[in-house]
Amino acid sequence: MATQAQFRICPDTGLKVHLPAQALIKANAVAAVVFLAIGGLFGLSVALTRWPAVHLLPAEWFYLALTAHGADVLLFWIIFFEMAVLYFASAILLGSRLAAPKMGWLAFILMLVGAVTANIAVLQGESSVMFTSYVPMKAAPHFYLGLILFAVGALIGVFVFFGTLIVAKDERTYEGSIPLVTFGALTAAIIAVFTIACGAIILVPTFLWSIGIISHIDPLTYKVVWWGMGHSSQQINVSAHVAVWYAIAAIVLGAKPLSEKVSRTAFFFYILFLQLASAHHLLVEPGISSEWKIFNTSYAMYLAVLGSMIHGLTVPGSIEAAQRRKGYTNGIFEWLRKAPWGNPAFAGMFLSLVMFGFLGGITGVILGTEQLNMLMHNTLYVPGHFHGTVVAGTTLAFMAMTYLVVPLIFRRELVLPRLAQWQPYLFGIGAAGISLFMMGAGTLGVARRHWDITFTDARLSFDVPAGAFLMMGLNGICAILAALGGLAYVVVVVGSILFGKRKDAPAPAARPATPPMASPIASYGGEGTLKLPGTMVLVSVFFVAFVLYYYVNWKYLASVWPLR
Amino acid sequence: MSESAREEPKHGGEPRPPVMQRILDNPFLLLFLGVTIPTVFYVLWAVMELTQIPIAK
Ligand code: HEM
Ligand SMILES: [Cu+2]
């Protein structure tokens, strides 16, 4: 049993913090940042290689760096951070002890050993299979082993989260329903179980194949099951970063969801449908029927997209409602103009919200439509799209959250606050740029995962339009901006953790009598209003952009494949 | 607010929350749904189709 000595009360939020949970959050967050730094560097080197005027790396190094980039940022940075989010959303928000902290440490060590092993395998040069590791390309056995260890660790962490839900309920640390942010984390954890199960089902045989125990893995079966992991893990990210949006809005502005019911229903759509969209990675595979493709991507995916659009309405809506409550009621947009744009947590969160919707969301629907997918399949449009989702969306949201985690969990003040203020804008602009320009190049036909778009020594030449070279150059410039933004983040976070001024709990009198933040994030209850003209305008702009862009792509398809 | 709307008590004691709320408050039911649905519609359906593809001679 947890004794009271294992808890502290946060002087800033009033939350009851279980110290073993806090230690695990710290460890996972630090590991996450380290892998982001490594992976970001590889990303920069890849982008500079794809900039034809620079063409930094030789071909073998390019594929090595691309493999390391994908694994370090998409798997290791994001999932380590998600473990921190799960422990925060369970133990801390429910004011409970963490179930089985020792298992949490086992999970952490397995993940760390796995991530380091996979990195070693990639750097040794025999595993440049890219993070999808499609068979029959074969990596070194310890590449697969590393991924398996990492996945097992993550699964244990997810069970600790579920265990904590049970503990909190048994010990009655909360009343009624769990808070919305915890519900979002629950959604992520549920999707994680399916994700990791798919990963185990396909990676364990692939590992056995790499050491010669199994003779053959069917490539198409591999792709189906692998994407059950590869895509679903992106849906863990979406659920987690939406939860983070709600959390930041609640902590920084005291925002409550517009309606608990509506937001929870949107998460429920995620649980039911989001994972089916994995099928959009297989839209051109022969051997699988159009019924399967269309059911899984269109019908089911659109319900999940509906979930995202609901969050896209309710998150800014809850911010508007909170701001109007505070008296920012002039005109349509005073609430937005007078928002705390100088607070990196808020700025990062809002940029993440807007860019995830406009850059990642709309283009995801285009790519997930079977016919339109033919226009862009396997071009740079695909990385362009997902840098809109996982970089401008998830990564920026997690960075924003870090600016709250450092003072609240590490109990340190931020060093270099000016740099921290600029960081979300710098990284956001860079990320938006790489997303847009890769999509631009892809629309012009530039392939993804390709070292040389000029096909210098190829027998058959392929003329890439001049505009594509411009796009790749602009992409390189934005990559530098994003890398600088990433560097600023690492400097601020690591600097604050090591050298930031300690926030020792001050004498109670030195604090405002009512801790402002705790209630909305850790409790149940909505604003219950829809008088939100500003949000309605934003949402209308989004819809118009969506419809126009959807139409343009059908038009484009009609001109590529004219029906005469 | 309507959020807190409750049904009439069924058998004395605590009032029972509405059905949907009881579903959403049950993490393990949600876990079951979230794993079963994609397993059936995505994995099993696709694998069934793949096994129908004739082997090349
Ligand atoms: C400084 C920031 C970043 C830059 C400049 C960057 C740039 C790039 C470039 C140029 C590619 C290669 C596209 C291709 O040739 O096919 C790429 C691939 C990729 N990036 Fe990034 N990226 C950055 C950050 C991130 C982050 C934060 C994530 C994930 C959270 C991410 C996930 C990926 C993935 C999954 C791939 C695909 C790898 C593959 O095809 O195997 N990137 N990135
Ligand atoms: Cu996907």
XYZ file of C-alpha atoms and ligand atoms in Angstrom:
665
model
C 0.000 0.000 0.000
C 1.088 3.504 -0.676
C 1.774 5.589 2.364
C 1.055 9.276 2.452
C 4.811 9.859 2.501
C 4.899 8.767 -1.124
C 2.785 11.724 -2.183
C 3.289 15.438 -2.458
C 0.666 18.067 -3.164
C 1.564 20.233 -6.119
C 1.587 23.861 -4.934
C 0.751 25.090 -8.449
C -2.115 22.826 -9.382
C -3.310 21.264 -6.161
C -2.858 17.834 -7.749
C -1.777 14.978 -5.544
C 1.418 13.589 -7.039
C 2.559 10.033 -6.409
C 6.349 10.238 -6.213
C 7.137 6.878 -7.859
C 4.863 7.908 -10.759
C 6.656 11.224 -10.936
C 10.027 9.465 -11.165
C 8.787 7.293 -14.029
C 7.392 10.309 -15.853
C 10.757 12.003 -15.574
C 12.680 8.991 -16.864
C 10.417 8.446 -19.840
C 10.334 12.128 -20.755
C 14.124 12.372 -20.661
C 14.545 9.272 -22.830
C 12.011 10.705 -25.263
C 13.905 13.967 -25.635
C 17.212 12.160 -26.184
C 15.741 10.093 -29.027
C 14.113 13.164 -30.540
C 17.493 14.862 -30.626
C 19.174 11.886 -32.296
C 16.326 11.259 -34.701
C 15.953 14.927 -35.585
C 19.605 15.096 -36.565
C 19.106 12.134 -38.886
C 16.011 13.880 -40.287
C 18.025 16.970 -41.083
C 20.683 14.895 -42.822
C 18.007 13.158 -44.887
C 16.403 16.442 -45.906
C 19.771 17.918 -46.842
C 20.470 14.867 -48.971
C 17.191 15.277 -50.769
C 18.024 18.905 -51.534
C 19.610 18.339 -54.957
C 22.004 21.290 -54.675
C 23.408 19.932 -51.403
C 22.989 16.137 -51.728
C 24.744 15.626 -48.415
C 25.022 11.869 -47.882
C 26.107 9.043 -50.198
C 23.370 6.576 -51.104
C 24.149 3.876 -48.501
C 24.242 6.456 -45.754
C 20.999 7.970 -46.939
C 19.035 4.786 -46.387
C 20.771 4.185 -43.092
C 19.917 7.699 -41.911
C 16.347 7.374 -43.159
C 15.898 4.135 -41.215
C 17.347 5.658 -38.065
C 15.262 8.800 -38.476
C 11.963 6.911 -38.805
C 12.646 4.593 -35.880
C 14.057 7.195 -33.492
C 11.400 9.829 -33.917
C 8.280 7.915 -34.845
C 8.742 5.030 -32.457
C 11.159 5.968 -29.705
C 10.579 9.716 -29.144
C 6.845 9.481 -29.403
C 6.253 6.280 -27.467
C 8.568 7.178 -24.582
C 6.709 10.459 -24.292
C 3.385 8.642 -24.447
C 4.404 6.473 -21.511
C 4.936 9.676 -19.552
C 1.497 10.883 -20.676
C -0.129 7.607 -19.582
C 1.414 7.729 -16.107
C 0.476 11.396 -15.765
C -3.097 10.894 -16.934
C -3.643 7.927 -14.643
C -1.797 8.321 -11.359
C -1.487 12.090 -11.214
C -4.829 13.187 -12.634
C -6.699 10.588 -10.612
C -4.705 11.473 -7.484
C -3.916 7.801 -7.100
C -0.825 5.707 -6.522
C 0.622 4.144 -9.646
C -0.042 0.421 -9.831
C 3.193 -1.576 -9.760
C 5.886 1.080 -10.194
C 8.473 -1.719 -10.397
C 6.774 -3.006 -13.530
C 6.906 0.540 -14.833
C 10.672 0.472 -14.400
C 10.908 -2.930 -16.060
C 8.940 -1.475 -18.972
C 11.259 1.488 -19.151
C 14.417 -0.642 -19.124
C 13.103 -3.009 -21.797
C 12.167 -0.073 -23.984
C 15.530 1.565 -23.489
C 17.496 -1.604 -24.185
C 15.319 -2.267 -27.236
C 15.716 1.228 -28.639
C 19.479 1.226 -28.130
C 19.795 -2.249 -29.676
C 17.809 -1.235 -32.749
C 19.911 1.899 -33.129
C 23.116 -0.116 -32.919
C 21.806 -2.506 -35.554
C 20.979 0.359 -37.881
C 24.304 2.123 -37.348
C 26.202 -1.093 -38.076
C 24.832 -0.716 -41.570
C 23.242 -4.127 -42.118
C 19.703 -2.979 -41.352
C 18.908 -0.141 -43.740
C 15.444 -1.544 -44.330
C 13.648 1.641 -43.277
C 11.395 1.522 -40.300
C 8.695 -0.437 -42.198
C 11.259 -3.268 -42.722
C 9.195 -4.855 -45.489
C 10.151 -8.458 -46.180
C 11.913 -9.909 -48.139
C 14.419 -7.177 -47.248
C 16.263 -8.610 -44.307
C 17.754 -6.674 -41.411
C 20.172 -7.980 -38.803
C 18.365 -10.116 -36.198
C 19.049 -7.669 -33.384
C 17.172 -4.959 -35.299
C 13.950 -6.954 -34.961
C 14.883 -8.048 -31.473
C 15.335 -4.436 -30.429
C 11.907 -3.503 -31.773
C 10.325 -6.504 -30.038
C 11.909 -5.634 -26.674
C 10.745 -2.058 -27.078
C 7.200 -3.200 -27.860
C 7.068 -5.619 -24.926
C 8.216 -2.842 -22.631
C 5.565 -0.497 -23.979
C 2.884 -3.146 -23.477
C 3.911 -3.562 -19.840
C 3.660 0.218 -19.429
C 0.163 0.156 -20.896
C -0.849 -2.533 -18.389
C 0.494 -0.402 -15.559
C -1.857 2.314 -16.836
C -4.850 -0.051 -16.801
C -3.797 -1.297 -13.386
C -3.735 2.244 -12.087
C -7.288 2.795 -13.322
C -8.352 -0.209 -11.260
C -6.412 0.912 -8.191
C -7.847 4.414 -8.361
C -11.358 3.077 -8.657
C -10.902 0.611 -5.791
C -9.342 3.173 -3.533
C -11.941 5.742 -4.545
C -9.501 8.487 -5.375
C -12.030 10.024 -7.743
C -15.802 10.204 -8.048
C -17.976 9.347 -11.022
C -16.296 9.264 -14.427
C -12.582 9.639 -15.047
C -11.549 13.113 -16.284
C -11.633 13.722 -20.024
C -7.844 13.872 -20.356
C -7.613 10.467 -18.688
C -10.309 9.211 -21.043
C -8.221 10.386 -24.002
C -5.215 8.571 -22.552
C -7.397 5.483 -22.108
C -8.266 5.676 -25.798
C -4.564 5.801 -26.620
C -3.865 2.856 -24.323
C -6.611 0.745 -25.902
C -5.317 1.419 -29.381
C -1.824 0.610 -28.092
C -2.903 -2.891 -27.110
C -4.041 -3.693 -30.658
C -0.987 -1.968 -32.088
C 1.496 -3.906 -30.023
C -0.335 -7.189 -30.580
C -0.035 -6.718 -34.342
C 3.610 -5.803 -33.922
C 4.329 -8.957 -31.949
C 2.397 -11.172 -34.369
C 4.474 -10.018 -37.303
C 7.860 -9.101 -35.847
C 8.416 -12.286 -33.865
C 8.184 -14.524 -36.982
C 10.274 -12.013 -38.911
C 12.946 -12.203 -36.235
C 12.851 -16.013 -36.431
C 13.155 -15.734 -40.206
C 16.189 -13.471 -39.854
C 17.995 -16.116 -37.803
C 16.978 -18.895 -40.186
C 14.339 -20.749 -38.169
C 11.456 -19.831 -40.492
C 12.067 -20.103 -44.231
C 9.533 -17.718 -45.721
C 7.335 -14.765 -44.768
C 4.583 -13.829 -47.174
C 5.162 -10.161 -48.112
C 1.506 -9.247 -48.409
C 0.541 -10.817 -45.097
C 3.505 -9.003 -43.589
C 2.257 -5.689 -44.923
C -1.283 -6.202 -43.653
C -0.255 -7.115 -40.142
C 2.671 -4.694 -40.002
C 0.394 -1.768 -40.823
C -1.945 -2.926 -38.085
C 0.942 -1.771 -35.943
C 2.431 0.976 -38.129
C -0.763 2.860 -38.693
C -2.476 2.185 -35.381
C 0.535 3.572 -33.590
C -0.223 6.871 -35.332
C -3.674 6.688 -33.838
C -2.157 6.297 -30.392
C -0.419 9.552 -31.205
C -3.597 11.279 -32.293
C -5.494 10.205 -29.180
C -2.592 11.173 -26.952
C -2.042 14.573 -28.509
C -5.743 15.401 -28.458
C -5.688 14.536 -24.754
C -2.662 16.818 -24.433
C -4.554 19.644 -26.185
C -7.366 19.364 -23.651
C -4.841 19.154 -20.818
C -2.951 22.268 -21.871
C -6.155 24.230 -22.426
C -7.283 23.190 -18.954
C -4.011 23.930 -17.188
C -3.117 27.196 -18.917
C -6.568 28.706 -19.345
C -8.772 26.754 -16.994
C -10.771 25.643 -20.035
C -13.416 22.974 -19.592
C -14.611 20.848 -22.502
C -17.729 22.217 -24.203
C -19.545 19.028 -23.492
C -18.127 15.987 -21.773
C -20.550 13.782 -23.669
C -19.608 15.038 -27.096
C -15.855 14.894 -26.503
C -16.071 11.421 -25.017
C -18.184 10.237 -27.926
C -15.510 11.532 -30.288
C -12.900 9.462 -28.437
C -15.307 6.520 -28.581
C -15.323 6.850 -32.388
C -11.556 6.600 -32.257
C -11.739 3.397 -30.245
C -14.207 1.835 -32.665
C -12.965 2.984 -36.045
C -9.605 4.677 -36.089
C -7.527 1.531 -36.344
C -9.372 0.280 -39.423
C -7.856 3.124 -41.407
C -4.616 1.102 -41.401
C -5.962 -0.149 -44.735
C -5.036 3.120 -46.425
C -1.469 1.852 -46.632
C -2.589 -1.051 -48.794
C -4.769 0.759 -51.286
C -2.712 -0.329 -54.293
C -1.950 -3.866 -53.123
C -3.229 -6.523 -55.482
C -4.907 -9.509 -53.887
C -7.120 -7.617 -51.480
C -10.612 -6.659 -52.562
C -11.925 -3.156 -53.069
C -14.700 -4.010 -50.606
C -12.130 -4.446 -47.879
C -10.255 -1.332 -48.921
C -13.303 0.870 -49.183
C -14.996 -0.388 -46.046
C -11.914 0.082 -43.930
C -10.715 3.366 -45.358
C -13.852 5.208 -46.374
C -16.812 4.153 -44.317
C -14.962 3.408 -41.145
C -12.289 6.028 -41.494
C -14.759 8.827 -42.052
C -16.368 8.083 -38.706
C -12.956 8.385 -37.114
C -12.351 11.594 -39.051
C -15.648 12.805 -37.675
C -14.212 12.189 -34.226
C -11.216 14.354 -35.080
C -13.401 17.102 -36.468
C -15.422 17.093 -33.263
C -12.233 17.621 -31.289
C -11.244 20.263 -33.827
C -14.413 22.106 -32.885
C -14.483 21.503 -29.160
C -10.842 22.250 -28.350
C -10.804 25.809 -29.749
C -14.424 26.104 -28.585
C -13.496 25.334 -25.008
C -10.652 27.850 -25.210
C -13.024 30.489 -26.560
C -15.555 29.746 -23.840
C -12.906 30.004 -21.130
C -11.575 33.262 -22.531
C -15.058 34.751 -22.830
C -15.721 33.768 -19.230
C -12.693 35.855 -18.340
C -14.183 38.855 -20.104
C -12.552 38.751 -23.522
C -15.881 39.194 -25.213
C -15.309 41.984 -27.743
C -15.968 41.060 -31.349
C -15.425 37.655 -32.781
C -11.756 37.195 -32.094
C -10.724 39.151 -29.005
C -10.483 35.858 -27.111
C -7.950 34.610 -29.650
C -5.957 37.841 -29.976
C -5.605 38.112 -26.227
C -4.701 34.477 -25.752
C -1.343 33.835 -24.049
C 0.689 33.625 -27.259
C 3.888 34.255 -25.334
C 3.395 31.093 -23.294
C 5.136 28.332 -25.253
C 2.768 25.686 -23.907
C -0.260 27.510 -25.259
C 1.379 28.657 -28.499
C 2.656 25.184 -29.294
C -0.687 23.637 -28.498
C -2.678 26.015 -30.688
C -0.258 25.784 -33.613
C -0.378 22.025 -33.306
C -4.165 22.077 -33.399
C -4.376 24.294 -36.482
C -1.620 22.578 -38.420
C -2.770 19.092 -37.574
C -6.170 19.940 -39.030
C -5.139 21.873 -42.095
C -1.911 20.108 -43.079
C -2.255 16.619 -41.696
C -5.995 16.082 -41.502
C -7.239 17.240 -44.866
C -4.414 15.567 -46.755
C -4.953 12.365 -44.807
C -8.504 12.148 -46.066
C -7.265 12.690 -49.622
C -4.654 9.944 -49.294
C -7.155 7.637 -47.660
C -9.550 7.830 -50.605
C -8.872 4.860 -52.846
C -9.116 6.723 -56.159
C -7.238 9.850 -55.102
C -4.528 7.777 -53.500
C -3.448 6.748 -57.022
C -2.303 10.299 -57.648
C 0.136 10.418 -54.783
C 0.862 6.865 -53.725
C 4.494 6.424 -52.649
C 5.436 9.948 -53.636
C 6.891 12.530 -51.273
C 3.327 13.647 -50.723
C 3.058 10.828 -48.186
C 5.907 11.986 -45.922
C 4.593 15.516 -46.481
C 1.234 14.465 -45.117
C 2.556 12.678 -42.086
C 5.005 15.392 -41.151
C 1.794 17.433 -40.884
C 0.322 14.886 -38.489
C 3.201 13.552 -36.411
C 5.563 16.522 -36.527
C 3.400 19.648 -36.722
C 0.650 17.829 -34.792
C 1.926 15.297 -32.267
C 5.515 16.422 -31.826
C 4.611 20.064 -31.397
C 1.848 19.186 -28.932
C 4.242 17.059 -26.892
C 6.842 19.816 -26.954
C 4.200 22.217 -25.670
C 3.287 19.792 -22.906
C 6.935 19.586 -21.878
C 6.859 23.274 -20.989
C 4.309 22.334 -18.326
C 5.960 19.081 -17.303
C 9.264 20.804 -16.496
C 7.837 23.156 -13.852
C 5.110 20.825 -12.574
C 6.903 17.475 -12.475
C 10.603 18.321 -12.525
C 9.920 21.350 -10.292
C 12.343 23.524 -12.242
C 11.850 26.898 -13.848
C 12.564 27.182 -17.560
C 15.971 28.526 -18.470
C 16.209 30.859 -21.482
C 12.528 31.824 -21.386
C 12.913 34.003 -24.491
C 14.193 31.092 -26.509
C 11.368 28.959 -25.142
C 8.865 31.584 -26.273
C 10.155 31.507 -29.821
C 10.639 27.786 -30.015
C 7.072 26.710 -30.982
C 6.970 29.273 -33.788
C 10.382 28.338 -35.145
C 9.686 24.630 -35.040
C 6.103 25.106 -36.207
C 7.056 27.117 -39.266
C 9.809 24.670 -40.127
C 7.498 21.684 -39.721
C 4.750 23.339 -41.760
C 7.330 24.032 -44.454
C 8.679 20.491 -44.695
C 5.128 19.213 -44.764
C 3.966 21.596 -47.501
C 7.031 21.397 -49.707
C 7.287 17.634 -49.568
C 3.621 17.517 -50.563
C 4.331 19.979 -53.358
C 7.178 17.858 -54.677
C 5.061 14.740 -54.363
C 2.265 16.304 -56.363
C 4.870 16.895 -59.073
C 5.747 13.210 -59.020
C 8.876 13.023 -56.843
C 9.142 9.576 -55.236
C 9.515 9.126 -51.507
C 12.531 7.329 -50.062
C 14.661 8.155 -53.055
C 18.272 9.233 -52.970
C 18.529 10.868 -56.405
C 15.555 12.437 -58.158
C 17.692 13.164 -61.234
C 18.295 9.443 -61.877
C 21.868 10.243 -62.898
C 23.135 6.775 -63.862
C 19.813 5.187 -64.718
C 19.317 3.607 -68.148
C 15.910 5.171 -68.541
C 15.823 8.811 -67.647
C 12.939 10.500 -65.957
C 12.435 14.225 -66.241
C 11.352 15.761 -62.998
C 9.710 19.142 -63.540
C 11.892 22.099 -62.579
C 9.400 23.099 -59.908
C 10.243 19.933 -58.012
C 13.842 21.067 -57.557
C 12.574 24.309 -56.112
C 10.325 22.380 -53.745
C 13.198 20.207 -52.555
C 15.341 23.279 -51.963
C 12.605 25.001 -49.974
C 12.118 21.755 -48.089
C 15.792 21.790 -47.179
C 15.578 25.352 -45.892
C 12.531 24.545 -43.790
C 14.292 21.434 -42.523
C 17.024 23.699 -41.191
C 14.414 25.881 -39.475
C 12.696 22.845 -37.966
C 16.042 21.458 -36.835
C 16.901 24.785 -35.173
C 13.493 24.737 -33.489
C 14.156 21.191 -32.331
C 17.576 22.204 -31.049
C 16.045 25.126 -29.155
C 13.607 22.710 -27.528
C 16.347 20.304 -26.483
C 18.500 23.139 -25.143
C 15.661 24.659 -23.119
C 14.413 21.366 -21.745
C 17.757 19.787 -20.912
C 19.076 23.105 -19.625
C 16.053 23.571 -17.379
C 16.177 20.054 -15.993
C 19.868 20.377 -15.160
C 20.279 24.043 -14.301
C 16.788 25.527 -13.915
C 15.996 27.287 -10.671
C 14.390 24.811 -8.292
C 10.757 25.533 -7.575
C 10.747 24.614 -3.902
C 7.315 24.461 -2.402
C 6.880 27.936 -0.943
C 5.188 28.712 2.305
C 1.428 28.410 1.812
C 0.916 32.128 2.355
C 3.114 33.009 -0.601
C 0.662 31.283 -2.914
C -2.734 32.485 -4.091
C -5.346 30.942 -1.866
C -7.148 29.093 -4.636
C -4.889 27.043 -6.859
C -6.322 27.968 -10.238
C -5.712 24.993 -12.401
C -6.469 21.692 -10.814
C -10.198 21.583 -11.052
C -10.853 21.580 -14.822
C -8.166 19.089 -15.764
C -8.884 16.575 -13.036
C -12.646 16.806 -12.862
C -15.819 16.144 -14.800
C -18.010 18.866 -16.254
C -18.396 20.926 -19.405
C -18.951 24.537 -20.348
C -22.313 23.680 -21.863
C -22.453 26.546 -24.321
C -22.287 26.876 -28.070
C -22.267 30.671 -28.322
C -18.828 30.634 -29.864
C -18.760 32.829 -32.958
C -14.974 32.811 -33.288
C -14.745 29.034 -33.276
C -17.595 28.813 -35.758
C -15.688 31.073 -38.152
C -12.517 29.012 -37.777
C -14.399 25.797 -38.351
C -16.112 27.219 -41.445
C -12.761 28.235 -42.906
C -11.587 24.696 -42.303
C -14.589 23.190 -44.064
C -14.270 25.451 -47.072
C -10.572 24.595 -47.393
C -11.394 20.916 -47.030
C -14.111 20.896 -49.683
C -12.089 22.946 -52.161
C -8.997 20.827 -51.790
C -10.994 17.625 -52.096
C -12.613 18.929 -55.265
C -9.277 20.053 -56.737
C -7.889 16.572 -56.310
C -10.802 14.887 -58.057
C -10.411 17.413 -60.839
C -6.720 16.609 -61.017
C -7.470 12.895 -61.116
C -9.921 13.473 -63.946
C -7.228 15.215 -65.954
C -4.627 12.519 -65.278
C -6.996 9.775 -66.309
C -9.454 11.428 -68.647
C -12.599 9.482 -69.482
C -13.186 10.009 -73.151
C -26.353 20.933 -16.987
C -27.732 18.009 -18.884
C -24.440 16.177 -18.323
C -25.606 15.175 -14.915
C -29.019 13.964 -16.055
C -29.720 10.730 -14.265
C -32.363 8.084 -14.712
C -34.813 7.353 -11.952
C -33.373 5.047 -9.310
C -34.105 1.434 -10.285
C -33.924 -0.336 -6.957
C -33.633 2.291 -4.299
C -29.987 3.131 -3.531
C -27.820 4.957 -6.044
C -29.424 6.331 -9.203
C -28.127 4.513 -12.294
C -26.287 6.650 -14.863
C -27.513 6.457 -18.478
C -26.456 3.457 -20.588
C -24.000 5.326 -22.756
C -22.270 6.742 -19.734
C -22.005 3.287 -18.228
C -20.385 2.032 -21.445
C -17.916 4.890 -21.521
C -17.132 4.384 -17.841
C -16.157 0.753 -18.416
C -12.538 0.695 -19.645
C -12.415 -3.040 -20.161
C -15.519 -3.113 -22.326
C -13.926 -0.349 -24.395
C -10.697 -2.329 -24.552
C -12.613 -5.351 -25.789
C -14.341 -3.329 -28.524
C -11.179 -1.519 -29.515
C -9.293 -4.755 -30.050
C -12.040 -6.945 -31.518
C -13.349 -4.594 -34.178
C -10.051 -4.001 -35.997
C -9.062 -7.639 -35.551
C -12.209 -8.787 -37.347
C -12.656 -6.117 -40.016
C -9.048 -5.314 -40.742
C -6.849 -8.322 -39.955
C -9.065 -11.386 -40.275
C -11.006 -10.190 -43.310
C -7.771 -9.345 -45.161
C -6.069 -12.592 -44.189
C -9.120 -14.547 -45.385
C -8.814 -12.866 -48.751
C -5.078 -13.464 -48.925
C -5.514 -17.179 -48.313
C -7.824 -17.325 -51.339
C -5.057 -16.220 -53.712
C -3.904 -19.254 -55.712
C -0.241 -20.185 -55.350
C 1.829 -19.574 -58.507
C 3.020 -22.709 -60.310
C 13.863 18.408 -38.024
C 12.738 17.810 -38.200
C 12.490 16.833 -39.339
C 12.941 16.875 -40.639
C 13.806 17.914 -41.291
C 12.412 15.698 -41.302
C 12.635 15.377 -42.635
C 12.307 14.175 -43.233
C 12.627 13.812 -44.577
C 13.307 14.703 -45.587
C 12.204 12.537 -44.765
C 12.430 11.692 -45.999
C 11.301 11.522 -46.918
C 11.709 10.564 -47.988
O 12.785 10.706 -48.558
O 10.918 9.654 -48.277
C 11.601 12.099 -43.547
C 11.039 10.850 -43.345
C 10.333 10.515 -42.209
N 10.118 11.308 -41.085
Fe 10.904 13.129 -40.754
N 11.667 14.978 -40.419
C 11.691 15.647 -39.211
C 11.066 15.267 -38.042
C 10.296 14.137 -37.916
C 9.575 13.764 -36.728
C 9.545 14.589 -35.431
C 8.936 12.601 -37.016
C 8.030 11.749 -36.163
C 7.466 12.128 -35.083
C 9.296 12.214 -38.365
C 8.894 11.044 -38.980
C 9.361 10.592 -40.203
C 9.081 9.293 -40.759
C 8.253 8.195 -40.088
C 9.687 9.234 -42.016
C 9.638 8.087 -43.007
C 10.823 7.223 -42.928
C 10.728 6.156 -43.995
O 10.228 6.423 -45.110
O 11.142 5.031 -43.684
N 10.111 13.170 -38.882
N 11.672 13.117 -42.611
Cu -1.572 5.460 -41.751
